[in-house]
Amino acid sequence: MKINKFVMPELIIGSDSIERVGESCARLGARKVFITTDPGVLALNWFEQVLDSCKSAGLPYVIFSDITTNPKDDEVDRGVQIYLEEECDAIVGVGGGSPIDVAKAIAIVATNGGSIHDYEGVDKIVFPLPPQVMVATTAGSGSEVSQFSIITDSEKKKKLTIISKSLVPDIAIVDPQTLMTKSPHLTATTGLDVLTHAIESFVSIAATPLTDVQAKSAISLVAQYLRPSVASKMNKEAKEKMAMASVQAGLAFSNAILGAVHAMSHAIGGRFLLPHGDVNAILLPYVMEFNYLACPEKFYQIAELFGEDGRHSGKKAIEYVKQLSLDIGAPQRLSDMGLQNSDAAIIGQVAIEDACMITNPRDITAADVERLFKLAL
Amino acid sequence: MKINKFVMPELIIGSDSIERVGESCARLGARKVFITTDPGVLALNWFEQVLDSCKSAGLPYVIFSDITTNPKDDEVDRGVQIYLEEECDAIVGVGGGSPIDVAKAIAIVATNGGSIHDYEGVDKIVFPLPPQVMVATTAGSGSEVSQFSIITDSEKKKKLTIISKSLVPDIAIVDPQTLMTKSPHLTATTGLDVLTHAIESFVSIAATPLTDVQAKSAISLVAQYLRPSVASKMNKEAKEKMAMASVQAGLAFSNAILGAVHAMSHAIGGRFLLPHGDVNAILLPYVMEFNYLACPEKFYQIAELFGEDGRHSGKKAIEYVKQLSLDIGAPQRLSDMGLQNSDAAIIGQVAIEDACMITNPRDITAADVERLFKLAL
């Protein structure tokens, strides 16, 4: 029996759970909290509740919101400088993947020194990180539970994938009410990101029974609740179920890693600074077609979770994903995002080196990536 | 949406994972390790691998094996004395529930002072505990992943239920090879303990979607693999699946708590020092009959996991458990263990006060407990 490893943060999921940020930090011994977020989140009504909870817990805080989509190394550097100047000793990320990934990156550099580039790859972090409390507000990235941080190298125009158990936050807080402020487009694309996490980790060569239960539950929840969640900001049940799906998919991929969709979308996102969820949404069915050969039985199980019948229905899983994507108005073609045939070669080269490619179930070459890229144009 | 909380240790499950005890302790900063185990485990061949792993990691260790079934407060006191005298700074429990529960109890008293009685109940631990690495070797207790420690008050002849997030070990190691040295009787009763954990946490009023996926997976694995595991010490696949079932059931009950079976079996075990797995095995079907009224839909789901058909098959879940218990030769009656009608009253009184009773799905009185006790005699 091969070794199954599994690691996750303490989870607090539910209505008004964002009011627990302050007490969570205090419980971990924090004295002064560094809060990362993005300008969009900062402007939302409920963000005040996060700050109030810190005040109630007697914790001073600093807010750092100078963070973009596909967050960059220089944003991390600025954050580290402020974190150290302000003598913070705990870190809170509030938002989608970007503020949380930046929070983790700041935690690394503030305590381990050097530059964030030094930590690319697996297990490069030496010294313990400060307490980390992450508040996920998109039902997408899964970063609040994962051992990943993805930061863009702004010079080389590529994403640095940083993987370490130290990056699993101490506490992850997920409050479905924060999902009620998302646009239908963001709900659709982050929802398909959840599905991508679940499917890629389910077919990953590093999948275990422990990750499979999480991935399967997430796939089933997305099939039932993503459409209604896109349809209505006020559908509370759908938001709650998508929040749970995001956490479960995050637990699955944190421990089983991902595959070619993410390897390609890191390459594309790093180079062209396109939204991660949009790129994943476009690539997923093409990569599924490619990977089918490696694990038809797993595709059959996915189809079953989608409610498809029949012993040989594995390919129906792919048709289902295509239809879901159309139904919720997700982007369909990379060319609509400005990508061209001439971009294929560099994406092939970069994607094949991504840490997520190692666990893709089917052997894949740069030429295969180029072909998939062109199919998705 | 009510708050869903979930907490678990880092997990390492698989063949030869016991060789990772030393490096796990070192990774957590240990300098000198206190190892608790019981005389039975101490005599087994594979125990040497645990010690070798500490040597390889350059870690000196002390072994404390003066531990009985239903471990007592005075055993904890002796352990604490040695832990402090030897200036240990990390704790490893190797075995079934007893050595692991004692390891946790020693960790509490060695760092928080006082006596273990002071920590009965929920969240009474104030100061951080030393690093804890737990090695589960019975596919039963689930203590290696749980926030529970159960210690017998030897004077009052009752069990102290101690619940705290601090008791979730840092790292849980589960090596299925250790299950190949268990007797058929121990395999049967600890296996039914796993099933009891899974069923009680699934019907618990504190169950969440996160605990449900774990509980359901455990129920399904027990249904498929407990019989073959009892039938053959050498059936590796069955041992592996039962090891996984035990961990998943442990994750479920650690986070959803338990119910009347455990409340009663703590009362009985504390008073008469009978094996926990045997008592649970006898009580489970009677408590299921009692609880059916509270959640027929959940019983229907359990029946489905057992492979039973039909929309109104909830009660078939109870029949299935009875047949499974007979098939694997588990004890059937409390009277066979020396219990009598006259014991019912005190068990009723004590069980009703147990922390596990709070999450039982059906309201229950001391008189109900007495009646169930007599039915199981």
Coordinates of C-alpha atoms in Angstrom, one line a residue, chain A residues 138-265:
Chain A
T138 CA -15.1 33.2 -3.9
A139 CA -15.9 29.5 -3.7
G140 CA -13.1 29.0 -6.2
S141 CA -9.4 28.9 -5.4
G142 CA -9.3 26.5 -2.5
S143 CA -6.2 28.3 -1.4
E144 CA -7.6 28.7 2.1
V145 CA -7.1 25.0 2.7
S146 CA -4.3 24.2 0.4
Q147 CA -0.5 23.8 0.6
F148 CA -0.1 25.9 -2.5
S149 CA 0.8 29.5 -3.2
I150 CA 0.9 30.7 -6.9
I151 CA 2.8 34.0 -7.5
T152 CA 3.6 35.6 -10.9
D153 CA 7.2 36.2 -11.7
S154 CA 6.7 39.6 -13.3
E155 CA 10.0 39.6 -15.2
K156 CA 9.9 36.0 -16.6
K157 CA 6.1 36.3 -17.1
K158 CA 5.5 32.9 -15.5
K159 CA 3.9 31.6 -12.4
L160 CA 5.9 30.3 -9.5
T161 CA 4.2 27.3 -7.9
I162 CA 5.2 27.0 -4.3
I163 CA 4.1 23.9 -2.4
S164 CA 4.8 23.2 1.2
K165 CA 3.0 21.9 4.3
S166 CA 3.9 25.1 6.0
L167 CA 1.5 26.9 3.6
V168 CA -1.6 25.0 4.9
P169 CA -3.2 27.8 7.0
D170 CA -3.8 27.2 10.7
I171 CA -7.5 28.2 10.3
A172 CA -9.6 28.5 7.2
I173 CA -12.9 30.5 7.5
V174 CA -15.6 30.2 4.8
D175 CA -18.7 32.3 5.1
P176 CA -21.3 31.7 2.3
Q177 CA -22.7 35.2 2.7
T178 CA -19.6 36.6 1.1
L179 CA -20.5 34.7 -2.1
M180 CA -23.7 36.7 -2.4
T181 CA -21.8 39.7 -3.6
K182 CA -20.2 37.9 -6.6
S183 CA -21.2 38.6 -10.2
P184 CA -22.7 35.8 -12.3
H185 CA -19.6 35.7 -14.4
L186 CA -17.3 35.4 -11.4
T187 CA -19.6 32.8 -9.9
A188 CA -19.5 30.8 -13.1
T189 CA -15.8 30.8 -13.7
T190 CA -14.8 30.3 -10.1
G191 CA -17.4 27.5 -9.9
L192 CA -15.8 25.8 -12.9
D193 CA -12.4 26.3 -11.2
V194 CA -13.9 24.3 -8.3
L195 CA -14.9 21.6 -10.8
T196 CA -11.5 21.6 -12.3
H197 CA -9.9 21.2 -8.9
A198 CA -12.2 18.3 -8.2
I199 CA -11.8 16.5 -11.5
E200 CA -8.0 17.0 -11.8
S201 CA -7.4 15.8 -8.3
F202 CA -9.7 12.8 -8.8
V203 CA -7.9 11.6 -11.9
S204 CA -4.4 12.6 -10.5
I205 CA -1.8 9.9 -10.2
A206 CA -1.4 11.1 -6.5
A207 CA -5.1 10.6 -5.7
T208 CA -5.8 8.5 -2.5
P209 CA -9.1 7.3 -0.9
L210 CA -8.9 10.3 1.4
T211 CA -8.8 12.8 -1.5
D212 CA -11.3 10.8 -3.6
V213 CA -14.1 11.2 -1.0
Q214 CA -13.6 15.0 -1.1
A215 CA -13.3 15.2 -4.9
K216 CA -16.4 13.1 -5.5
S217 CA -18.5 15.1 -3.0
A218 CA -17.3 18.4 -4.7
I219 CA -18.2 17.1 -8.2
S220 CA -21.6 16.1 -7.1
L221 CA -22.3 19.5 -5.4
V222 CA -21.1 21.4 -8.4
A223 CA -23.4 19.4 -10.6
Q224 CA -26.4 20.2 -8.4
Y225 CA -25.7 23.8 -7.3
L226 CA -23.5 25.7 -9.7
R227 CA -26.3 26.5 -12.2
P228 CA -28.7 27.8 -9.5
S229 CA -25.8 29.7 -7.9
V230 CA -25.1 31.5 -11.2
A231 CA -28.8 32.2 -11.6
S232 CA -29.3 34.0 -8.4
K233 CA -27.2 36.0 -6.0
M234 CA -29.8 35.4 -3.3
N235 CA -30.0 31.6 -3.5
K236 CA -28.5 31.0 -0.1
E237 CA -28.6 27.2 -0.3
A238 CA -26.7 27.2 -3.6
K239 CA -24.0 29.6 -2.1
E240 CA -23.6 27.3 0.9
K241 CA -23.3 24.2 -1.2
M242 CA -20.8 25.8 -3.6
A243 CA -18.8 27.1 -0.6
M244 CA -18.6 23.5 0.7
A245 CA -17.8 22.2 -2.8
S246 CA -14.9 24.7 -3.0
V247 CA -13.5 23.6 0.3
Q248 CA -13.8 19.9 -0.5
A249 CA -12.2 20.4 -3.9
G250 CA -9.4 22.4 -2.2
L251 CA -8.8 19.6 0.2
A252 CA -8.6 17.1 -2.7
F253 CA -6.2 19.0 -4.8
S254 CA -4.0 20.2 -1.9
N255 CA -3.3 16.6 -1.2
A256 CA -3.6 14.9 -4.6
I257 CA -2.2 17.9 -6.6
L258 CA -3.6 18.8 -10.1
G259 CA -2.9 18.1 -13.8
A260 CA -2.6 19.5 -17.2
V261 CA -5.4 22.1 -17.0
H262 CA -3.6 23.9 -14.2
A263 CA -0.2 23.5 -15.7
M264 CA -1.5 25.1 -18.9
S265 CA -3.5 27.7 -17.1

